[in-house]
Short mmCIF file of C-alpha atoms in Angstrom, two decimals:
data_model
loop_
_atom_site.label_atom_id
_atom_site.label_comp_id
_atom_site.label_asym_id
_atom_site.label_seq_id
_atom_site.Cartn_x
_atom_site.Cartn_y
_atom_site.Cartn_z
CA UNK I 11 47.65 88.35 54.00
CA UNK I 12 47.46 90.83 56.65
CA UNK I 13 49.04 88.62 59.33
CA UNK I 14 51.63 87.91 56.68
CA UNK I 15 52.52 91.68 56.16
CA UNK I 16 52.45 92.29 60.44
CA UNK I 17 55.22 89.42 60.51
CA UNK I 18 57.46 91.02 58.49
CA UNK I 19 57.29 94.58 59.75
CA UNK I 20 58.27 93.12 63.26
CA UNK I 21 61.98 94.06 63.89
CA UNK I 22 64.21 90.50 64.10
CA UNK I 23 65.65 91.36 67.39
CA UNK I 24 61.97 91.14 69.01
CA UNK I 25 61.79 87.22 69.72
CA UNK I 26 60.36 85.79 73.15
CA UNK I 27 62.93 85.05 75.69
CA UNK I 28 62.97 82.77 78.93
CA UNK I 29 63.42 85.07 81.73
CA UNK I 30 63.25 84.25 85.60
CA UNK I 31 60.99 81.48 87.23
CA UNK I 32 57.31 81.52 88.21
CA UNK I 33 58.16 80.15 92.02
CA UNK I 34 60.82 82.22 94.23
CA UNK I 35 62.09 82.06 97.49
CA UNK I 36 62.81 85.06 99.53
CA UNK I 37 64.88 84.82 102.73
CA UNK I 38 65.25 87.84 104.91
CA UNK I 39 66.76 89.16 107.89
CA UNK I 40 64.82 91.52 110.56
CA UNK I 41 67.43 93.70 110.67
CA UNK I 42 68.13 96.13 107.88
CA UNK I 43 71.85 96.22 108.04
CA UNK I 44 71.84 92.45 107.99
CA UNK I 45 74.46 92.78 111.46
CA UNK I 46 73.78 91.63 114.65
CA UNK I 47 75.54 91.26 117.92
CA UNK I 48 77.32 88.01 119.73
CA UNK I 49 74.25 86.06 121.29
CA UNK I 50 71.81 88.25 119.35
CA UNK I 51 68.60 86.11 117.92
CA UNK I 52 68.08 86.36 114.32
CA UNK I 53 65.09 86.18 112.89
CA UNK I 54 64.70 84.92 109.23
CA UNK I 55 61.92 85.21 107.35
CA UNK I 56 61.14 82.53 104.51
CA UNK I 57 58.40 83.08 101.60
CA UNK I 58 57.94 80.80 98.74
CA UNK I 59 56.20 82.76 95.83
CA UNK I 60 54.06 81.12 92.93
CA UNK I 61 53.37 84.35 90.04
CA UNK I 62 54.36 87.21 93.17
CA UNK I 63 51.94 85.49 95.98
CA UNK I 64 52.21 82.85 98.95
CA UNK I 65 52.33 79.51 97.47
CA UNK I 66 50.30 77.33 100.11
CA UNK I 67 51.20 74.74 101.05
CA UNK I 68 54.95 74.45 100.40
CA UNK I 69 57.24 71.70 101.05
CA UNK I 70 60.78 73.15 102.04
CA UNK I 71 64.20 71.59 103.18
CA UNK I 72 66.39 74.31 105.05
CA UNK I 73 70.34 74.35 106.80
CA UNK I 74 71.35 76.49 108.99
CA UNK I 75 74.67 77.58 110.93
CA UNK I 76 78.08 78.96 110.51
CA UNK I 77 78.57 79.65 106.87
CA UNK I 78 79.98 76.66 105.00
CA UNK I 79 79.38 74.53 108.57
CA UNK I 80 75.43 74.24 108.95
CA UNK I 81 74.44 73.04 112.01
CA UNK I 82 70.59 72.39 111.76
CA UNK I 83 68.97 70.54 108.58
CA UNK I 84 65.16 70.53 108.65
CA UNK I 85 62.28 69.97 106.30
CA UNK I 86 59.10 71.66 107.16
CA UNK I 87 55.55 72.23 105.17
CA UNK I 88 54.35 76.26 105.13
CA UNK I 89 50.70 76.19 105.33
CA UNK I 90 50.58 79.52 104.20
CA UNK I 91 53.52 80.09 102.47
CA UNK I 92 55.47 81.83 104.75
CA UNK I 93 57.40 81.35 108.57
CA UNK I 94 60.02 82.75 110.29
CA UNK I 95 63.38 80.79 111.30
CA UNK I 96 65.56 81.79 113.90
CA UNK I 97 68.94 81.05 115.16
CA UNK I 98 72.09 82.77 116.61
CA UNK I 99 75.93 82.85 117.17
CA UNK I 100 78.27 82.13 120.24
CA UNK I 101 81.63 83.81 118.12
CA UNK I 102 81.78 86.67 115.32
CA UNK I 103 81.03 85.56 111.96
CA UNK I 104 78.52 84.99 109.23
CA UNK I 105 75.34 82.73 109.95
CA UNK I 106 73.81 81.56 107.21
CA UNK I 107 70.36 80.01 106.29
CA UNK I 108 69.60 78.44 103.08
CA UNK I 109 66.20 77.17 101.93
CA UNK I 110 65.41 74.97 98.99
CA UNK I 111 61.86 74.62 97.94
CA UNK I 112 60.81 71.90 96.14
CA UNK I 113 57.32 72.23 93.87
CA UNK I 114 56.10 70.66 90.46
CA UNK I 115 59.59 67.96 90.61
CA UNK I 116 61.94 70.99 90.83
CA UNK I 117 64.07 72.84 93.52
CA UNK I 118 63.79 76.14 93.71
CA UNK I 119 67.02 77.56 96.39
CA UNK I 120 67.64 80.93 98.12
CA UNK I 121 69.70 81.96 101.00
CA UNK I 122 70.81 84.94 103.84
CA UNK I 123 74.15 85.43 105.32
CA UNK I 124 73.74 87.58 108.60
CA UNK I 125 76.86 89.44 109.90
CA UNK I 126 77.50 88.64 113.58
CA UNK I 127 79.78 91.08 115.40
CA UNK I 128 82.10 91.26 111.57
CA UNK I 129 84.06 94.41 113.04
CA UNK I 130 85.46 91.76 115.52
CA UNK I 131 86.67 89.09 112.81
CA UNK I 132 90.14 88.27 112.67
CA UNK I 133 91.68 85.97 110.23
CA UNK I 134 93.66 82.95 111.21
CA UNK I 135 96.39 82.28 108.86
CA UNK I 136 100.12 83.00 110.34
CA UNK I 137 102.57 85.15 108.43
CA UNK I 138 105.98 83.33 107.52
CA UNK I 139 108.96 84.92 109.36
CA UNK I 140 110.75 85.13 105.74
CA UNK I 141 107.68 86.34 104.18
CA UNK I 142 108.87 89.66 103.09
CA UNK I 143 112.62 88.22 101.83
CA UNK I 144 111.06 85.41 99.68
CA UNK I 145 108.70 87.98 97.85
CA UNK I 146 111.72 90.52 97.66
CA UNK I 147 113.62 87.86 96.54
CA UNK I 148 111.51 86.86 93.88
CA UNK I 149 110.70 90.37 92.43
CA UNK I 150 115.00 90.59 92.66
CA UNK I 151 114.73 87.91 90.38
CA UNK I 152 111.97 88.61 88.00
CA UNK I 153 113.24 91.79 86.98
CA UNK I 154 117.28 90.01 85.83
CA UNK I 155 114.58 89.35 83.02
CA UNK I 156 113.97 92.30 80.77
CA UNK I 157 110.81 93.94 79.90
CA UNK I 158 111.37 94.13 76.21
CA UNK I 159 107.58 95.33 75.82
CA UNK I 160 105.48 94.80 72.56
CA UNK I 161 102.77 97.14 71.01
CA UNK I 162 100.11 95.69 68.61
CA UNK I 163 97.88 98.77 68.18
CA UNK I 164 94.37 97.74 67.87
CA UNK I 165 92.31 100.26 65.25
CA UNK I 166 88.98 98.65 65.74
CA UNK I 167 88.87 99.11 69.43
CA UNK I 168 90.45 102.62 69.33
CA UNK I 169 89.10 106.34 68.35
CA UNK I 170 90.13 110.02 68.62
CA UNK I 171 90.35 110.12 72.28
CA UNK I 172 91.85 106.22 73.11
CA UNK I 173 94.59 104.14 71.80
CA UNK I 174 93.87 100.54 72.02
CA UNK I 175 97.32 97.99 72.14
CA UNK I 176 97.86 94.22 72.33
CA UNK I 177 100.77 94.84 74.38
CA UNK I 178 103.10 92.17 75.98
CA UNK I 179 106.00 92.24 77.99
CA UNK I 180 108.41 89.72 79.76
CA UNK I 181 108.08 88.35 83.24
CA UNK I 182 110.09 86.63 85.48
CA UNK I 183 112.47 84.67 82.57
CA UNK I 184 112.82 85.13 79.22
CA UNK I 185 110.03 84.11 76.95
CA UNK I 186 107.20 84.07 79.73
CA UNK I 187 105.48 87.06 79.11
CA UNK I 188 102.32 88.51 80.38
CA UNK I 189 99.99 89.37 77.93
CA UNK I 190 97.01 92.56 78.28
CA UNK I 191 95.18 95.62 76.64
CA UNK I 192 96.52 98.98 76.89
CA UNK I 193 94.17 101.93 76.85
CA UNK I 194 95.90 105.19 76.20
CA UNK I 195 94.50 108.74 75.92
CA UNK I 196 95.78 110.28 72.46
CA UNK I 197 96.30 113.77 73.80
CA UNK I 198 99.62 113.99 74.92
CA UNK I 199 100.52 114.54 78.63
CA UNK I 200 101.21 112.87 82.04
CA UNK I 201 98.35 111.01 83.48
CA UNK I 202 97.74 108.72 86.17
CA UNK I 203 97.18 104.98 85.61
CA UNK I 204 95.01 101.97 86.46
CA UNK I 205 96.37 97.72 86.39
CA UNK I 206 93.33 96.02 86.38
CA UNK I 207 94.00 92.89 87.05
CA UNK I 208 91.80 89.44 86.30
CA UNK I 209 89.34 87.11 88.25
CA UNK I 210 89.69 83.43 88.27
CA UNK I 211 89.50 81.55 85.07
CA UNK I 212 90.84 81.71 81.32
CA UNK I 213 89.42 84.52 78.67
CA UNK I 214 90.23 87.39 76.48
CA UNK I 215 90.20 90.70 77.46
CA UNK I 216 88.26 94.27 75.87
CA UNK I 217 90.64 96.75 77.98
CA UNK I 218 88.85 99.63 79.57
CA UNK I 219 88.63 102.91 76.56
CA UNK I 220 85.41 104.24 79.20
CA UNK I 221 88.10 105.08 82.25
CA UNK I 222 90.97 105.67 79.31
CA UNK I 223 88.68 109.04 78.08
CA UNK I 224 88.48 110.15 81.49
CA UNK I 225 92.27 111.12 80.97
CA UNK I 226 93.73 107.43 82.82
CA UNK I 227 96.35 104.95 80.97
CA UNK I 228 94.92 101.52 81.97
CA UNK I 229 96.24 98.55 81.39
CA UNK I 230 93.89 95.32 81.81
CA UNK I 231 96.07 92.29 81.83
CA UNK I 232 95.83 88.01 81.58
CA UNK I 233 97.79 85.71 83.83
CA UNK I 234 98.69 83.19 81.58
CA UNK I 235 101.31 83.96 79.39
CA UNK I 236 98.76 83.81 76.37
CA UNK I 237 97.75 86.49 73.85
CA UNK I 238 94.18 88.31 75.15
CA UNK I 239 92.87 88.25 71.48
CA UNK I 240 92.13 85.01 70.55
CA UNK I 241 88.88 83.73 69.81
CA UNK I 242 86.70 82.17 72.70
CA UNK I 243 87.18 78.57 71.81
CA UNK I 244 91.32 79.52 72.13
CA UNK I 245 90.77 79.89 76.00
CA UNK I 246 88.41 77.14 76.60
CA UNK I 247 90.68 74.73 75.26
CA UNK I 248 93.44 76.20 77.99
CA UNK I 249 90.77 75.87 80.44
CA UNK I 250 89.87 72.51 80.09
CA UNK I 251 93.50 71.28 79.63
CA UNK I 252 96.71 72.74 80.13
CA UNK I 253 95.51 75.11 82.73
CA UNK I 254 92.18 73.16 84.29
CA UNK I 255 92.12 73.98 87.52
CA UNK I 256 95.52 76.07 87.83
CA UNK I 257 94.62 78.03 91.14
CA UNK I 258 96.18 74.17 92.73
CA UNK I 259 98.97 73.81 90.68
CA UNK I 260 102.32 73.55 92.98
CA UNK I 261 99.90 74.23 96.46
CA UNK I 262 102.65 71.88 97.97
CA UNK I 263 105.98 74.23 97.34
CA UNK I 264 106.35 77.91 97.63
CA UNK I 265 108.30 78.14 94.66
CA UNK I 266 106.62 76.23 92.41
CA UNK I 267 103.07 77.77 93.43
CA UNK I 268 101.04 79.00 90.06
CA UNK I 269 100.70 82.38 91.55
CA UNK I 270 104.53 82.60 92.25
CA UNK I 271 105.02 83.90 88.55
CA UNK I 272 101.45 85.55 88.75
CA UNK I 273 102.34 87.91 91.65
CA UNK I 274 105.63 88.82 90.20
CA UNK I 275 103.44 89.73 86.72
CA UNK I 276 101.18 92.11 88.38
CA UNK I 277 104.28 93.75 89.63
CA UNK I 278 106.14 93.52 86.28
CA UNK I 279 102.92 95.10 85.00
CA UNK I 280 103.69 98.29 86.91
CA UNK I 281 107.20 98.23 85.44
CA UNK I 282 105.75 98.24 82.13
CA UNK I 283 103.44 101.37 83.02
CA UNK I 284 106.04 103.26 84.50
CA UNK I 285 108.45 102.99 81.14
CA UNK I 286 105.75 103.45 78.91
CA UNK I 287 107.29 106.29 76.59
CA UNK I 288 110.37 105.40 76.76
CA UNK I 289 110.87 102.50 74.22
CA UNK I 290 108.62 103.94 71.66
CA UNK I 291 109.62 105.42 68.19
CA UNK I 292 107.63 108.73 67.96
CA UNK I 293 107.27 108.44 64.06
CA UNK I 294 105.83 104.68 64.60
CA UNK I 295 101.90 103.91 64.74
CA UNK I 296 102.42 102.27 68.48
CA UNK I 297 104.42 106.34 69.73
CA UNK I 298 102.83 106.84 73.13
CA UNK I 299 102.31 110.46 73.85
CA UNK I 300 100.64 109.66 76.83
CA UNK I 301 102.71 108.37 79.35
CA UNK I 302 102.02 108.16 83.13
CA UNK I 303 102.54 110.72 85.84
CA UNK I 304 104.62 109.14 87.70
CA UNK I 305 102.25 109.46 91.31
CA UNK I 306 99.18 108.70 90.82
CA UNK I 307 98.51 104.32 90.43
CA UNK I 308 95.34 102.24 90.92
CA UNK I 309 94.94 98.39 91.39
CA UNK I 310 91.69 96.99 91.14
CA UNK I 311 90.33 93.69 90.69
CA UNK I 312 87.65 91.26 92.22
CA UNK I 313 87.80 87.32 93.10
CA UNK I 314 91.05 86.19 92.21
CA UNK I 315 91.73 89.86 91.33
CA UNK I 316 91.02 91.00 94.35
CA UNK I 317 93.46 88.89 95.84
CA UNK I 318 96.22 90.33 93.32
CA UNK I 319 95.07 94.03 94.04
CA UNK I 320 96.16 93.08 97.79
CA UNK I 321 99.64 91.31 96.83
CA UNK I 322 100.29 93.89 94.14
CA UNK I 323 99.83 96.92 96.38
CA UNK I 324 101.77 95.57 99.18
CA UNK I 325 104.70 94.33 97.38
CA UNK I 326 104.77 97.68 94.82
CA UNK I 327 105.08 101.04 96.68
CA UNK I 328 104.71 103.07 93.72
CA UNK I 329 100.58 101.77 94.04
CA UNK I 330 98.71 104.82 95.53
CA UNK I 331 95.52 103.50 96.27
CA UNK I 332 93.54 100.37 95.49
CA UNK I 333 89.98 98.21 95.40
CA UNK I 334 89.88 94.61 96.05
CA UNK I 335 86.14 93.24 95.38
CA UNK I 336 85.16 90.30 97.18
CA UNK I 337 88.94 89.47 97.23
CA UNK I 338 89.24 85.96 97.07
CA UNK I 339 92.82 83.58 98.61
CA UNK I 340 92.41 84.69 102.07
CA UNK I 341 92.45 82.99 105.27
CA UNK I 342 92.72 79.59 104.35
CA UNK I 343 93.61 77.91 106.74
CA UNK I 344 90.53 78.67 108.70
CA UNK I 345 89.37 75.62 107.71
CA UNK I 346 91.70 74.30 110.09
CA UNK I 347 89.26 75.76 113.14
CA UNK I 348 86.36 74.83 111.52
CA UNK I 349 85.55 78.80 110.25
CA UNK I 350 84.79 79.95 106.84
CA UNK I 351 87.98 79.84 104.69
CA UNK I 352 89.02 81.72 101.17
CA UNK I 353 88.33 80.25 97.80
CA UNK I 354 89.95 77.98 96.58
CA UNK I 355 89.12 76.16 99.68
CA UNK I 356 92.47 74.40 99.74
CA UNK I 357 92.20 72.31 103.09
CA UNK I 358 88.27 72.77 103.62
CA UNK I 359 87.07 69.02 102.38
CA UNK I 360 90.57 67.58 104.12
CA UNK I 361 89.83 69.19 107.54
CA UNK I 362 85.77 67.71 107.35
CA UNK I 363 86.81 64.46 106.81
CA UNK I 364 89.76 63.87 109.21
CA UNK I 365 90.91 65.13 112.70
CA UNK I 366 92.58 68.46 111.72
CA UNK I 367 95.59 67.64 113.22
CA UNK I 368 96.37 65.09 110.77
CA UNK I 369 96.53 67.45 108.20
CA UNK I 370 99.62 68.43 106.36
CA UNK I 371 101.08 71.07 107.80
CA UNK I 372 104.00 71.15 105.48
CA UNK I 373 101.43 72.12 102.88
CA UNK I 374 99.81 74.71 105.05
CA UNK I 375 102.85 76.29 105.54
CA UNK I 376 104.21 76.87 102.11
CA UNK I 377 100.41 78.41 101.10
CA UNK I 378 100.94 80.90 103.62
CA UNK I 379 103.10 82.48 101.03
CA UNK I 380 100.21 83.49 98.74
CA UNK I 381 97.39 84.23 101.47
CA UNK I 382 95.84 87.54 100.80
CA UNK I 383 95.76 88.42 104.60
CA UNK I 384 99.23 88.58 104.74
CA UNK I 385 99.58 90.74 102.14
CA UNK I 386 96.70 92.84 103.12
CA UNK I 387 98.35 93.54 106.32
CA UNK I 388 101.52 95.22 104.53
CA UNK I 389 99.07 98.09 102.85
CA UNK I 390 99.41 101.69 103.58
CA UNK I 391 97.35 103.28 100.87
CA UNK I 392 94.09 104.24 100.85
CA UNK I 393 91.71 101.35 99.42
CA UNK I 394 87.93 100.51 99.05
CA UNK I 395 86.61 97.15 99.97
CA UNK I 396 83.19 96.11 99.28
CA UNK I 397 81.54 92.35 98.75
CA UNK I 398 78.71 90.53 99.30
CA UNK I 399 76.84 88.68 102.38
CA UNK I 400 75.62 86.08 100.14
CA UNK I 401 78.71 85.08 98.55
CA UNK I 402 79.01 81.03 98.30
CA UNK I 403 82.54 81.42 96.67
CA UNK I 404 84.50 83.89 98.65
CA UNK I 405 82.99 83.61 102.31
CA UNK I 406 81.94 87.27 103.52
CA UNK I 407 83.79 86.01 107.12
CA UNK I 408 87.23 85.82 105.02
CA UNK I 409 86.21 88.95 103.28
CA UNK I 410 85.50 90.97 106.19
CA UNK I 411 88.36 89.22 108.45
CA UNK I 412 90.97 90.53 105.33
CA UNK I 413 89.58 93.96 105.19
CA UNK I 414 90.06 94.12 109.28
CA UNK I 415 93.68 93.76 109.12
CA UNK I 416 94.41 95.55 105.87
CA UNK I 417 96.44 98.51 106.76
CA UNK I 418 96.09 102.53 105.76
CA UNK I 419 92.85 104.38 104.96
CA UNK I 420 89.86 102.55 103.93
CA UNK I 421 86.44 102.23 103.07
CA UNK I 422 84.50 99.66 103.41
CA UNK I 423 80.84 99.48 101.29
CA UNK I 424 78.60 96.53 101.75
CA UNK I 425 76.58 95.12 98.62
CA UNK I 426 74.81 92.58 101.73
CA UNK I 427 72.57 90.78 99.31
CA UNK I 428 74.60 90.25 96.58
CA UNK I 429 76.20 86.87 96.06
CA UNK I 430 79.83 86.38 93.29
CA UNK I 431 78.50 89.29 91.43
CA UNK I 432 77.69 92.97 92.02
CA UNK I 433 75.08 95.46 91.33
CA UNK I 434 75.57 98.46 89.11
CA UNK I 435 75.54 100.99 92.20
CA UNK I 436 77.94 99.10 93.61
CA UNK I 437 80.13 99.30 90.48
CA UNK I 438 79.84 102.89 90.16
CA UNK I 439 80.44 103.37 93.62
CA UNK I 440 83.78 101.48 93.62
CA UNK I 441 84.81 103.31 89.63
CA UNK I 442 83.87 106.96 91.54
CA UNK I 443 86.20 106.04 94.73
CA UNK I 444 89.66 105.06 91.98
CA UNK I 445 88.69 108.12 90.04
CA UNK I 446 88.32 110.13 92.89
CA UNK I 447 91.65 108.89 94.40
CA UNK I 448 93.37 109.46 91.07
CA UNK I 449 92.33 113.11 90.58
CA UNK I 450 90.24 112.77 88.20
CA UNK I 451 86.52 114.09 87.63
CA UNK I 452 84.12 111.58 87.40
#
């Protein structure tokens, strides 16, 4: 009876939960700051943990090299646990060692990226000589269109201090429209504003009310010309259909590239900011007595986004400072070389399994249109860059090689042992830095 009563005084949330694994790997560098020099030995050292101690006797398989071009495959038993791997670089870039243990039937994986002379890296992708009259062109184009903006205000997400919308407005023709959340500080007044634009893949979006009470208008936006409100199962049937893999839709032609109508959105989205205001009834539930200042304008985004931050900023001058986080579409062409190249890794398998020269160049050329180094090279604003080391999506060489060119005052902050993701520090860091640049206390 009494173990009857203690089960039902125990609060429902309190269940047990499967959280981490009993074996890790650990792979470290000797060097704190993960960098070393041309020709400079690195030393890594490899544990493989059963319940926090040495597990004797482990079986490993390693690779080693180059990120994404390994040169040395190995498998070794650790008598003790432990050893220390070395290797080194001839050229600046990212060398990478990644161990898999295998125990009990399983693999167990882990990995280091070491920086090699990074402040040297240079991307490889050429700039079209028409690059800056086909993008002019196209925003020339997009805005024949009108904006004719819609306001869906959103009680459930809002409060005294934020206005939540469903907004929309139109793109590049008439009836594609991009689709996002507007956050809008009820006290009236001028205020600077944030686009935050999306990472890779198909969703809704909750807008941003935390940076909207700090007296900002944001505006978090989709890229798909879909409504950001729809259950889950609404954007996973997109994503496994009509817009599976998008990111290689119309690769082969400049103006039928996906991102053609995505770039010229993120811009639109800036229109949309700047007349917000101005087609508003006062007397209606959607009146905007916020409206923005007219100087101060963030872009931020990471992956994907961060790729947009970069296009959006160079192509929009009214964009006073911005944050691309392990920006993805950069470089790719390296692959061409045999180097590290941007996600989505257009000509990466292509190049490995035939001479490079053989491949098409044709392509090549028109996807030089939407590489994020060529846009990062147009930027005059200040901007904060900051990404991982151990990033197997967005290579930290193309990462580092974009923020080398990118032009105007930055800031680079390095996260080394994170991988596609980020650490809380990291995202306060790069909230402080837009705040900061936006005159407004944190």
């Amino acid at each position: 009876m009494l173990l009857v009563i203690a089960m039902a005084i125990i609060p429902a949330g309190v269940t047990a939960q499967i959280r981490g694994k009993n074996i890790t790997v650990t792979v470290t560098p000797d060097h704190k700051d993960w960098k070393y020099s041309v020709g400079e030995k690195i030393e890594f050292t490899v544990c493989v943990l059963k319940s926090g101690t040495l597990l004797d006797n482990a079986e490993i398989s390693y690779e080693m090299g180059p990120e994404m071009y390994p040169e040395v495959k190995k498998d070794m038993t650790l008598k003790t646990g432990t050893t220390k791997i070395t290797g080194k670089m001839k050229t600046p870039g990212f060398y990478k060692l990644k161990v898999t243990a295998h125990a009990g039937g399983k693999d167990y994986e882990a990995w280091c990226s070491a920086a090699v002379s990074p402040e040297k890296l240079q991307p490889t992708t050429q700039c079209p000589a028409d690059f800056d009259a086909f993008w002019t062109k196209a925003l020339e184009e997009a805005r024949h269109t009108s904006l004719e903006p819609t306001f869906e205000f959103l009680p459930e997400r809002s409060s005294q201090e934020v206005n939540t919308y469903h907004v929309s407005f139109q793109n590049d023709r008439w009836g594609r429209r991009v689709y996002g959340i507007l956050n809008v500080p009820t006290k009236p007044g001028k205020y600077p504003a944030m686009l935050r634009v999306p990472g890779a893949g198909v969703r809704p979006y909750g807008g941003d009310a935390w940076t909207a009470r700090k007296g900002v208008i944001v505006l978090e936006i989709g890229i798909h010309g879909v409504p950001v409100t729809k259950p889950q199962e609404f954007y996973d049937n997109l994503s496994s259909a009509a817009l599976a893999q998008y990111w290689l839709n119309g690769v082969y032609n400049r103006e039928c590239n996906y991102y053609k109508h995505v770039v010229t959105g993120c811009v639109r989205a800036i229109d949309f900011i700047a007349s917000l205001g101005a087609n508003t009834n006062a007397a209606s539930p959607t009146a905007l007595p916020a409206t923005w200042d007219g100087k101060n304008l963030a872009v931020t985004g990471s992956s994907q986004g961060g790729f947009l931050t970069l296009a959006t900023t160079a192509l929009d001058k009214r964009v006073s400072c911005y944050a691309p986080i392990h920006a993805a579409m950069c470089d790719y062409e390296a692959a061409l070389k045999g180097v590290a190249c941007g996600w989505p890794h257009y000509f990466y398998d292509e190049a490995k399994q035939q001479p490079r020269k053989d491949v098409n160049m044709s392509v090549v050329e028109q996807a030089r249109y939407y590489d994020g180094v060529n846009f990062a090279r147009r930027i005059t604003v200040p901007g904060y860059f900051s990404f991982g080391y151990n990033d197997n999506v967005v290579p930290p060489t193309t990462a580092y090689a974009t923020y080398n060119v990118a032009g105007g005052e930055k800031v680079f902050s390095p996260y080394q042992q994170t991988a596609h993701f980020w650490y809380q520090e990291q995202w306060d860091e790069w909230q402080a830095f837009l705040l900061r640049k936006l005159g407004v206390e944190e």
